[in-house]
Coordinates of C-alpha atoms and ligand atoms in Angstrom, one line a residue:
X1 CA 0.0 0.0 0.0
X2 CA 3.1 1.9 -0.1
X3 CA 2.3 5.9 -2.0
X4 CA 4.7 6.2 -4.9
X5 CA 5.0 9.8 -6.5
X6 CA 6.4 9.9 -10.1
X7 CA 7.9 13.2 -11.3
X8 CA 7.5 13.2 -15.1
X9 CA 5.0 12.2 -17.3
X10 CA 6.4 11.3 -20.1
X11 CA 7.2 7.8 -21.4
X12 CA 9.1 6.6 -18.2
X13 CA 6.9 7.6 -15.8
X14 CA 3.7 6.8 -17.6
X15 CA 4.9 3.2 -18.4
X16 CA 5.6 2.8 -14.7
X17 CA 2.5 3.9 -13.3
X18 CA 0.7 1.6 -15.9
X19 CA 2.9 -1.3 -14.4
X20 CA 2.3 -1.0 -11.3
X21 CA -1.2 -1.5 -11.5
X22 CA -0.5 -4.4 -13.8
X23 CA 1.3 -5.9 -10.9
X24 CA -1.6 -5.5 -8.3
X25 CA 0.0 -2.5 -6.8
X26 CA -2.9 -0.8 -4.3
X27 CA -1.3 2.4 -2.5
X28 CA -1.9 5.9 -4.1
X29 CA 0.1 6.2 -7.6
X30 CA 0.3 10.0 -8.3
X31 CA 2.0 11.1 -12.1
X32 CA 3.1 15.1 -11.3
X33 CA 4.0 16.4 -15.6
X34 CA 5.2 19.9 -16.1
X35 CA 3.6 19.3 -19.5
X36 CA -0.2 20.2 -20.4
X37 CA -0.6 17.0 -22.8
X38 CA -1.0 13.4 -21.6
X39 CA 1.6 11.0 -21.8
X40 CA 2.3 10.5 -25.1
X41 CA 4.5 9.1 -28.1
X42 CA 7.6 11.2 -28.5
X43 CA 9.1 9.6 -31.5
X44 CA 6.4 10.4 -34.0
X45 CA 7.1 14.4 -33.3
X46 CA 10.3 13.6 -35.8
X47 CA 8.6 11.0 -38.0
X48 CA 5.1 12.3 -38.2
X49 CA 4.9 16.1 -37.7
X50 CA 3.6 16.4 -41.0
X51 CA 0.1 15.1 -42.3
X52 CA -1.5 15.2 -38.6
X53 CA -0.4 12.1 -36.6
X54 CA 1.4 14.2 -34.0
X55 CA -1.3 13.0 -30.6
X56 CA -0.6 9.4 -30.2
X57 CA -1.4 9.1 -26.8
X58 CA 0.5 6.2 -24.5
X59 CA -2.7 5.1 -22.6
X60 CA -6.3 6.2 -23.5
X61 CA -7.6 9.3 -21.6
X62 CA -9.5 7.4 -19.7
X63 CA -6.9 5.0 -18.3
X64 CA -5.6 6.9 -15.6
X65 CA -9.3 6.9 -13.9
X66 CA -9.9 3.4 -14.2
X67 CA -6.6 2.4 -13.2
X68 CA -6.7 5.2 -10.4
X69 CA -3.7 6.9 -11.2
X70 CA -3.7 10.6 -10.4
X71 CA -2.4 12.4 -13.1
X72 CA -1.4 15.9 -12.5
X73 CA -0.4 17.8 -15.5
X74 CA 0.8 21.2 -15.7
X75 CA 2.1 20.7 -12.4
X76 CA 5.7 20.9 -11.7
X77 CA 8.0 19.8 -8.5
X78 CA 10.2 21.8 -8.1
X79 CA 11.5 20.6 -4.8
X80 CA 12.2 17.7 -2.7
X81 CA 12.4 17.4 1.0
X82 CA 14.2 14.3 1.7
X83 CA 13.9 14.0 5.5
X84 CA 10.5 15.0 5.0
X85 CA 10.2 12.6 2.3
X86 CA 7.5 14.6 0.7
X87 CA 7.8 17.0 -2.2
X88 CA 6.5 21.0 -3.2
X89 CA 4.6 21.4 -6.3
X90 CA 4.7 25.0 -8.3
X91 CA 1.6 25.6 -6.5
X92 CA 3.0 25.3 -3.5
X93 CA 1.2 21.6 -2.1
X94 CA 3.3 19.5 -0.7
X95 CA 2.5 15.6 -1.6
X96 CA 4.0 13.1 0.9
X97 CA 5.8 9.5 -1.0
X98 CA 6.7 6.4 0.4
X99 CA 9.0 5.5 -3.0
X100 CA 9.8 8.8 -5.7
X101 CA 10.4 8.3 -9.2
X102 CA 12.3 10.9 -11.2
X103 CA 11.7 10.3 -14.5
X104 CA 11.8 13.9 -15.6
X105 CA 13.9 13.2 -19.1
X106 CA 16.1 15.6 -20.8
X107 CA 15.7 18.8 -22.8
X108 CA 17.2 19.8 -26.3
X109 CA 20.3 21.5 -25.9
X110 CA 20.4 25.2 -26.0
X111 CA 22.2 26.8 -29.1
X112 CA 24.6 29.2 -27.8
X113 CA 25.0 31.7 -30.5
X114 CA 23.4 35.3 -31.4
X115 CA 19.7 35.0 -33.1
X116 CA 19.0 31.6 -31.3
X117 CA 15.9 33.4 -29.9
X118 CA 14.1 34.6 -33.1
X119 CA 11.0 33.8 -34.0
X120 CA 11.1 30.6 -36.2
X121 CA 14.5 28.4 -34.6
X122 CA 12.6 25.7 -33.2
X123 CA 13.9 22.7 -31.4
X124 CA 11.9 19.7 -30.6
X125 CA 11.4 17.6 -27.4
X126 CA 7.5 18.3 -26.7
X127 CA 4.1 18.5 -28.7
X128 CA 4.1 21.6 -28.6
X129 CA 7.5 22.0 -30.6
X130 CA 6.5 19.9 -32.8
X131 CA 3.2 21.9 -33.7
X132 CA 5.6 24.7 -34.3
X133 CA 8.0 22.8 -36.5
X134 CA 4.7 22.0 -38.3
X135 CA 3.6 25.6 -39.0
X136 CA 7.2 26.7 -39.9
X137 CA 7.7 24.1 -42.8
X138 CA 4.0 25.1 -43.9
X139 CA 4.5 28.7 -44.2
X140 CA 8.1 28.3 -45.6
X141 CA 9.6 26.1 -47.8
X142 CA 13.1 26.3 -46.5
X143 CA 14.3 24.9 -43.5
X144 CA 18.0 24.7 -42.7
X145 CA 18.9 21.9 -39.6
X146 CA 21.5 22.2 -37.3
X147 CA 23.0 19.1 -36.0
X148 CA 22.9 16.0 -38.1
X149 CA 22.2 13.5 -34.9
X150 CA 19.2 10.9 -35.7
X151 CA 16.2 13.8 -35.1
X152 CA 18.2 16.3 -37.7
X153 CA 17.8 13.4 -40.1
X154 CA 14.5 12.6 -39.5
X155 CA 13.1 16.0 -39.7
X156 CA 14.9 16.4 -42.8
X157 CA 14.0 13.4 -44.5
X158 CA 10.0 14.2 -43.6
X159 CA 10.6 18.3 -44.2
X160 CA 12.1 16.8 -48.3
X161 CA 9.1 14.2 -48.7
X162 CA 7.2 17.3 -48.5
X163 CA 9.0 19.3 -51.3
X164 CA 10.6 21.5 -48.7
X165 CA 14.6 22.8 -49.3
X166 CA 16.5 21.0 -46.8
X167 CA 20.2 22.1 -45.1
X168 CA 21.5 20.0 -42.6
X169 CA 24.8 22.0 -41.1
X170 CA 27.4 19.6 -39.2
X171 CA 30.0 20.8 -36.8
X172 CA 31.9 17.2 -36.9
X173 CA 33.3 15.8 -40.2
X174 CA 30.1 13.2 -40.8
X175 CA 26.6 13.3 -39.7
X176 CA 26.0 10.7 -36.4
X177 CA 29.0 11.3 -35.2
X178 CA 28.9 10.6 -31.9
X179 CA 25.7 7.7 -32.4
X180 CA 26.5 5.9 -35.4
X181 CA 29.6 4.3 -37.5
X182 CA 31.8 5.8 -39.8
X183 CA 29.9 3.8 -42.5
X184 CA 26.4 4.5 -41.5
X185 CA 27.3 8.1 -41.4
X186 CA 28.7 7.7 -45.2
X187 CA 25.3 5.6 -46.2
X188 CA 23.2 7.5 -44.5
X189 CA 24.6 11.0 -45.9
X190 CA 24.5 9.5 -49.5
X191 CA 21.3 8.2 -49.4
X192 CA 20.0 12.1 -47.9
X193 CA 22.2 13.6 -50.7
X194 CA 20.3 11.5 -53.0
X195 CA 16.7 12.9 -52.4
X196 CA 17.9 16.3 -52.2
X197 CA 19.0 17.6 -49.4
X198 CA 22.0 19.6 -48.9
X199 CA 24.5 18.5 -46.2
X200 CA 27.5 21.2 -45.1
X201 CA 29.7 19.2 -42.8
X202 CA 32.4 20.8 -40.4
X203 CA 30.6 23.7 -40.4
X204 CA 29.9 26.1 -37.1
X205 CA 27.2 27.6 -36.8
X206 CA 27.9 31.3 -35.8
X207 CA 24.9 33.3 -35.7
X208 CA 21.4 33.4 -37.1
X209 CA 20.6 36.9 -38.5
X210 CA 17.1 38.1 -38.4
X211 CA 14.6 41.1 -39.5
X212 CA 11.8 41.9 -37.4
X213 CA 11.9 39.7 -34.9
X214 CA 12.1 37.1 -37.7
X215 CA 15.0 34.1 -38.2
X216 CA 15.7 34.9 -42.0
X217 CA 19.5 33.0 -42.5
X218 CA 22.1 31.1 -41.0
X219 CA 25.3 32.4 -40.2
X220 CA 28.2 29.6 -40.5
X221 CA 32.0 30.2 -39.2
X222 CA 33.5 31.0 -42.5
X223 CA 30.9 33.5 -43.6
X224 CA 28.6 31.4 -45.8
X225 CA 25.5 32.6 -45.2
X226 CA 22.3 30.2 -46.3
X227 CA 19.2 32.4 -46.5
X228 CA 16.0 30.1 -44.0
X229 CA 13.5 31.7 -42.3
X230 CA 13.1 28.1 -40.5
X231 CA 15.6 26.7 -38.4
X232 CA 15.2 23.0 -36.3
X233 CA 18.3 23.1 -33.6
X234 CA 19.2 19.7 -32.9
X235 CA 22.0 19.6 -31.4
X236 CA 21.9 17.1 -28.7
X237 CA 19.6 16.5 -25.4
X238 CA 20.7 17.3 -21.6
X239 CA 18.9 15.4 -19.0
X240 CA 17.1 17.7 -16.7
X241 CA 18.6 17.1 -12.8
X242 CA 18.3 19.7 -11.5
X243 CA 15.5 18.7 -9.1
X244 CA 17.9 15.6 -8.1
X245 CA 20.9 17.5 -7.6
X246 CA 19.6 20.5 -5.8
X247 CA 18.1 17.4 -3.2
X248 CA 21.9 16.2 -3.1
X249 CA 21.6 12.9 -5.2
X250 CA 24.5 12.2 -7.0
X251 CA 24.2 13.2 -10.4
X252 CA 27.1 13.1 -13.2
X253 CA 25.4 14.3 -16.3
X254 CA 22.9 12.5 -15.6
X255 CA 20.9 10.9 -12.0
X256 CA 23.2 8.2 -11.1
X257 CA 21.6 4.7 -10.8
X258 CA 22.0 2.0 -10.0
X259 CA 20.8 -1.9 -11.8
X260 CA 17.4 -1.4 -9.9
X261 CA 16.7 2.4 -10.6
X262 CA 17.7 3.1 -7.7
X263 CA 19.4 6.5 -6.5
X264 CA 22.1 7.7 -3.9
X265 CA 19.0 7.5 -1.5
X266 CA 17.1 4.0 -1.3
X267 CA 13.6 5.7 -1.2
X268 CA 14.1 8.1 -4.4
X269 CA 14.8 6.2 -7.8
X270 CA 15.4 7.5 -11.4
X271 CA 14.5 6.0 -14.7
X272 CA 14.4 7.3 -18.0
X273 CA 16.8 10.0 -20.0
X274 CA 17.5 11.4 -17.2
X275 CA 19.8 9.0 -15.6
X276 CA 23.5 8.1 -16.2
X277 CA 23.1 3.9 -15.9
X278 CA 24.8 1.3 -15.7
X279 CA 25.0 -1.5 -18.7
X280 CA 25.3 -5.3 -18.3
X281 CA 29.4 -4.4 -18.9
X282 CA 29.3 -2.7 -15.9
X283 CA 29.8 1.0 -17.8
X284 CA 28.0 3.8 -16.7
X285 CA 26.4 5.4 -19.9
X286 CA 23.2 7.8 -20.6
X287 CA 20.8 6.5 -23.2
X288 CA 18.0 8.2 -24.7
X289 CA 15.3 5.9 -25.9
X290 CA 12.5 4.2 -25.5
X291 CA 13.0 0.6 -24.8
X292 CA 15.7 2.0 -22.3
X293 CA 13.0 4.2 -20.4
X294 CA 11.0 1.0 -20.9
X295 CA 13.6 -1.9 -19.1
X296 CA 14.4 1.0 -16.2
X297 CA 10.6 1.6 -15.5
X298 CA 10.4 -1.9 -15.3
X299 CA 13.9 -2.2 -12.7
X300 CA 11.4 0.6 -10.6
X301 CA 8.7 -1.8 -10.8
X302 CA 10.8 -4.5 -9.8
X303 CA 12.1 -2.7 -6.9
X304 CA 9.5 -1.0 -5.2
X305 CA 7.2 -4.3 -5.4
X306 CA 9.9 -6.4 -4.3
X307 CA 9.4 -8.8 -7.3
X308 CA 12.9 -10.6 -8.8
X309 CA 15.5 -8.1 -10.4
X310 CA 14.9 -7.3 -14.6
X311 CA 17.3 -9.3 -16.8
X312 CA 19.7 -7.1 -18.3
X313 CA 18.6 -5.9 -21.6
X314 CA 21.0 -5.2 -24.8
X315 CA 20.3 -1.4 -25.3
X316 CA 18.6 -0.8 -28.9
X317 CA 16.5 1.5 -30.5
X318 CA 15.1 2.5 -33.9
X319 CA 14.4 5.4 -36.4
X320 CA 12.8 6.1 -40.2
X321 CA 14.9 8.0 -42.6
X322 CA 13.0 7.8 -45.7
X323 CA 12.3 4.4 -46.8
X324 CA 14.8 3.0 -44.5
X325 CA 13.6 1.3 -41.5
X326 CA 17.1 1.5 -39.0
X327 CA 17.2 -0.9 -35.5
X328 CA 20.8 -0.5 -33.5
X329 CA 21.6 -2.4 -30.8
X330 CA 24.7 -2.0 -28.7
X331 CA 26.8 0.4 -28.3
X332 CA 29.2 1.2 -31.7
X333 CA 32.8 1.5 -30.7
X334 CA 35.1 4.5 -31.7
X335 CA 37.2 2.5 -34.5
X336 CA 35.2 -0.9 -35.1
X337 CA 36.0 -3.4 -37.3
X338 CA 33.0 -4.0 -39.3
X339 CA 30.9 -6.8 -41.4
X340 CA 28.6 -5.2 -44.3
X341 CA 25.7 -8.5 -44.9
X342 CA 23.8 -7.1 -47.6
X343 CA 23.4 -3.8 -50.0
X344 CA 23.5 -0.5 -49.2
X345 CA 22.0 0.6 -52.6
X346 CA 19.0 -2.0 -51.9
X347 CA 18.1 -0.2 -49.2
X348 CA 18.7 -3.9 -46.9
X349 CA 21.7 -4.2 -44.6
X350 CA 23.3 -5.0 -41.4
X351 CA 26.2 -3.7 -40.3
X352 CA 27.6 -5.8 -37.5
X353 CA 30.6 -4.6 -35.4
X354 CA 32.7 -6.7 -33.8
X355 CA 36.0 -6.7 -31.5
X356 CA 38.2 -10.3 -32.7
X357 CA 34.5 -11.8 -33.8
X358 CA 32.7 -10.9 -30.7
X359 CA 29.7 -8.8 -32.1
X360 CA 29.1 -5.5 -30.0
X361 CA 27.1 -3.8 -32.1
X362 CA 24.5 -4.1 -35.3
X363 CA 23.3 -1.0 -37.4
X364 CA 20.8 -2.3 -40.1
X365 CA 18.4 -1.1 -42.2
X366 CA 15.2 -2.6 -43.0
X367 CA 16.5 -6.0 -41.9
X368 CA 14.9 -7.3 -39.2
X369 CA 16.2 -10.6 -39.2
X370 CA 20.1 -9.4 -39.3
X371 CA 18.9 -6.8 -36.3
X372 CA 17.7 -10.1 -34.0
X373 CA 20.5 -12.4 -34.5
X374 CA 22.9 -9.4 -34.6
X375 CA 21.3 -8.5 -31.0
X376 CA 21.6 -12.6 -29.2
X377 CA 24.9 -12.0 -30.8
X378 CA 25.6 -9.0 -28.5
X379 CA 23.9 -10.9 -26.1
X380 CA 25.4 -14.2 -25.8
X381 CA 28.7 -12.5 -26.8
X382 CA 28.6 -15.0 -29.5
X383 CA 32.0 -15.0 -31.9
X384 CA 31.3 -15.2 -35.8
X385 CA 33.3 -15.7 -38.9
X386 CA 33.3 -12.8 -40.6
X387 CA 33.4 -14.0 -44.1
X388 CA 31.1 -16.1 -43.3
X389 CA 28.1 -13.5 -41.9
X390 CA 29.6 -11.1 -44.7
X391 CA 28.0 -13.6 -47.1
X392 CA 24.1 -13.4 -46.9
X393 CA 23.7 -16.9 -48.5
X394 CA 24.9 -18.0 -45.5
X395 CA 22.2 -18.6 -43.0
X396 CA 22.7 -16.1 -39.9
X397 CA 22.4 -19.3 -37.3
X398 CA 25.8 -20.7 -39.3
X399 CA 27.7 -17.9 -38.8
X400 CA 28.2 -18.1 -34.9
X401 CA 31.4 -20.4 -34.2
X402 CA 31.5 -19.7 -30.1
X403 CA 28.9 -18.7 -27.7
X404 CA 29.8 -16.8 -24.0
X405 CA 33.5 -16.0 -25.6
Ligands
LIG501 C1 11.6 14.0 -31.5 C2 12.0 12.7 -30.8 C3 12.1 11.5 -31.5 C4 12.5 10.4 -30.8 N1 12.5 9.2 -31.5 C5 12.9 8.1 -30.9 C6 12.9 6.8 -31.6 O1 12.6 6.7 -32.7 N2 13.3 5.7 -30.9 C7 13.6 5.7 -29.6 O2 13.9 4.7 -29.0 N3 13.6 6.9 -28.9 C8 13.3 8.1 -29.5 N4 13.3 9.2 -28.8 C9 13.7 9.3 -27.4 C10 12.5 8.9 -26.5 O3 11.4 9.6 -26.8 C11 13.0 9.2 -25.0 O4 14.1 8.3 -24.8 C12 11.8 8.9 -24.1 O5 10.8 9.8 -24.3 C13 12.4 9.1 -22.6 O6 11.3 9.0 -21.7 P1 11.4 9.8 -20.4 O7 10.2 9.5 -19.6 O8 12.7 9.6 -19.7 O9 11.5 11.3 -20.8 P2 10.3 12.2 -21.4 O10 9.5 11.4 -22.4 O11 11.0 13.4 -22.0 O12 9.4 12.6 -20.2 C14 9.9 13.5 -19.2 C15 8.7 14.3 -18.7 O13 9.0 14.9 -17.4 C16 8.6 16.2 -17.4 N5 9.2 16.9 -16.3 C17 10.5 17.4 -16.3 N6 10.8 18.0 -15.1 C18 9.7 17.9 -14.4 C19 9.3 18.4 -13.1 N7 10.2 19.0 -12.3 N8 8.0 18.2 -12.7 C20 7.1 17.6 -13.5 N9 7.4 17.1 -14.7 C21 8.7 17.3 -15.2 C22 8.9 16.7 -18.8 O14 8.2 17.9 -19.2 C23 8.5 15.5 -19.6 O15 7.1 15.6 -20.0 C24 12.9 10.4 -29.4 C25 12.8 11.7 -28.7 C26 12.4 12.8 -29.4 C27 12.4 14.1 -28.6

């Protein structure tokens, strides 16, 4: 009967409040969002922000009242009193827990350059961004992107579909730098370059210039200046712990956690973007996505119940560039050596990464079957023969010479 309060209604700290009612949990569940809108889908706001399929709501409305979950929206917390073990809302209420959850995700990082703050730079996290992006790219037919991480991409290859002029400006040498192998990057690029859009790599932006009140073109660090009156900054997500660290949890980046969600203090755990967690290697990493927020909710679950601990999951997640379907699993190391199963110029690959044949990693595009084997792979630290799994009349099961290396 234990009250759990969840800070963050977003897809962490929905999920969890859904389980725990799923596992017969009776005390009070109460879901605090700083947000007006329900919990909802985030990844569609890149994918979907054209052609009206933006409000894809996790649970129906009416969920949270059969399942008697309170759900209070618009209402930040925006302290914790840990001896107290209650916290203040905006408001100024104080709500008592038992168990908190912090699963108050990240924000898009802030563009630190003259002209960030005109009308029409947009960046993207909410609903609400994404109805903006939405009336920018219908009023204008330019839109120049910067920061060519997997929501650049996205937003560009929707924002071309729809016959708008597309820049995506990179400060590293390739887009995905810091997500994504050297080759993906080169595939990806091509295949962008191919429908049309421009991509300016090892560029700075420097300053977005702007007439009444208007964004009207970006600035980059060697004068070019490419006329848009619509701007998407994407350029990377912080996780927002504040809240934690100004309670005294220990944060790096990030709420640190632990296997179980849980935090420096045993009655306050953290799931979702947010948190800096550790894998099944033992490394301490941040993810952002979904079936990341999904496993931790789940540790939460697991821990505030008392039920047995969550296997460790291999971290994965997905996104639609055009006609290309991408899964990842793993994490892609800094200079892998790499199998290519498949064509590029089909549109169906894997690209599996491997240390001595141990796989680590799998990039693929609209191969589901290479993206399953590629993740027991990861998982069972199975070693392959590369010539072998390079060779897609080869069956993938045929390809494994050594499980557990
Ligand atoms: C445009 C976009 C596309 C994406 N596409 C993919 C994809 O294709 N695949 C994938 O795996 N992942 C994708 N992601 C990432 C995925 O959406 C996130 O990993 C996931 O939403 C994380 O869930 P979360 O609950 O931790 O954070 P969020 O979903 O961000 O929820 C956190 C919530 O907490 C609220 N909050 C913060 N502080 C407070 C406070 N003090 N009080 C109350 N509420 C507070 C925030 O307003 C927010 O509503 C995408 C993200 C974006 C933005």
């Amino acid at each position: 009967m234990s009250r759990v309060l969840i800070v963050g209604a977003g897809h962490a700290g929905a999920t969890l409040a859904g389980l725990l009612r799923q596992a017969g949990h009776r005390g009070p569940v109460e879901l605090f969002g700083d947000e007006v809108d329900l919990p909802y889908h985030r990844p569609p706001l890149s994918k979907k922000f054209t052609g009206g399929e933006l409000e894809q709501w996790l649970r129906p409305p009416e969920f949270y009242r059969e399942q008697d979950i309170t759900v209070r929206l618009g209402e930040p917390v925006t302290t914790i009193d840990r001896d107290g073990c209650r916290v203040r809302t905006a408001s100024g209420e104080f709500h008592r827990y038992d168990h908190l959850v912090l699963a108050t995700g990240a924000e898009p990082r802030a563009l630190p350059v003259p002209g960030a703050d005109l009308a029409g730079v947009v960046s993207l996290r909410t609903l609400a961004d994404a109805r903006m992006l939405r009336t920018c790219i219908d009023e204008r037919r330019s839109l120049v992107i910067v920061g060519g991480g997997y929501i650049g991409l996205e937003v560009a290859a929707v924002a071309r579909s729809c016959g708008v002029e597309v820049t995506v400006v990179e400060r590293e040498d390739r887009v995905l730098a810091r997500v994504a192998s050297p080759r993906l990057s080169e595939i990806l690029a091509a295949h962008h370059r191919e429908q049309g859009t421009r991509i300016v790599t090892g560029a700075e932006v420097t300053r977005i210039d702007g007439a009444g009140g208007r964004a009207r073109a970006v600035v980059l660090g060697d004068g070019t200046t490419i006329p848009s009156e619509a701007v998407l900054v994407g350029v990377g997500a912080v996780p927002r712990d504040r809240l934690a660290a100004d309670a005294g949890l220990l944060c790096a980046q990030g709420v640190v956690v632990d296997e179980h969600a849980r935090t420096s203090d045993p009655r306050i755990l953290a799931i979702g973007d947010v948190t800096r967690r550790p894998l099944a290697s033992g490394a301490l990493v941040r993810l952002e996505s979904i079936p990341s927020a999904t496993e931790q909710a789940r540790q939460a679950l697991a821990t505030i119940t008392g039920a047995a601990p969550v296997a460790a999951e291999v971290p994965w997640f997905w996104s639609d560039q055009f006609d290309l379907k991408l899964k990842i699993a793993g994490l892609v190391p800094a200079t892998p050596s790499t199998v290519l199963r498949g064509d590029p110029a089909t549109g169906r690959f894997a690209l599996f990464h491997h240390h001595g044949g141990t796989v680590t990693a799998v990039e693929s595009a609209n191969s589901p079957g290479e993206f399953m084997a590629g993740k027991k792979f990861i998982a069972s630290r199975a070693r392959i023969d590369p010539d072998r799994l390079a060779d897609a009349s080869v069956p993938l099961r045929d390809v494994v010479h050594q499980y557990g290396a």
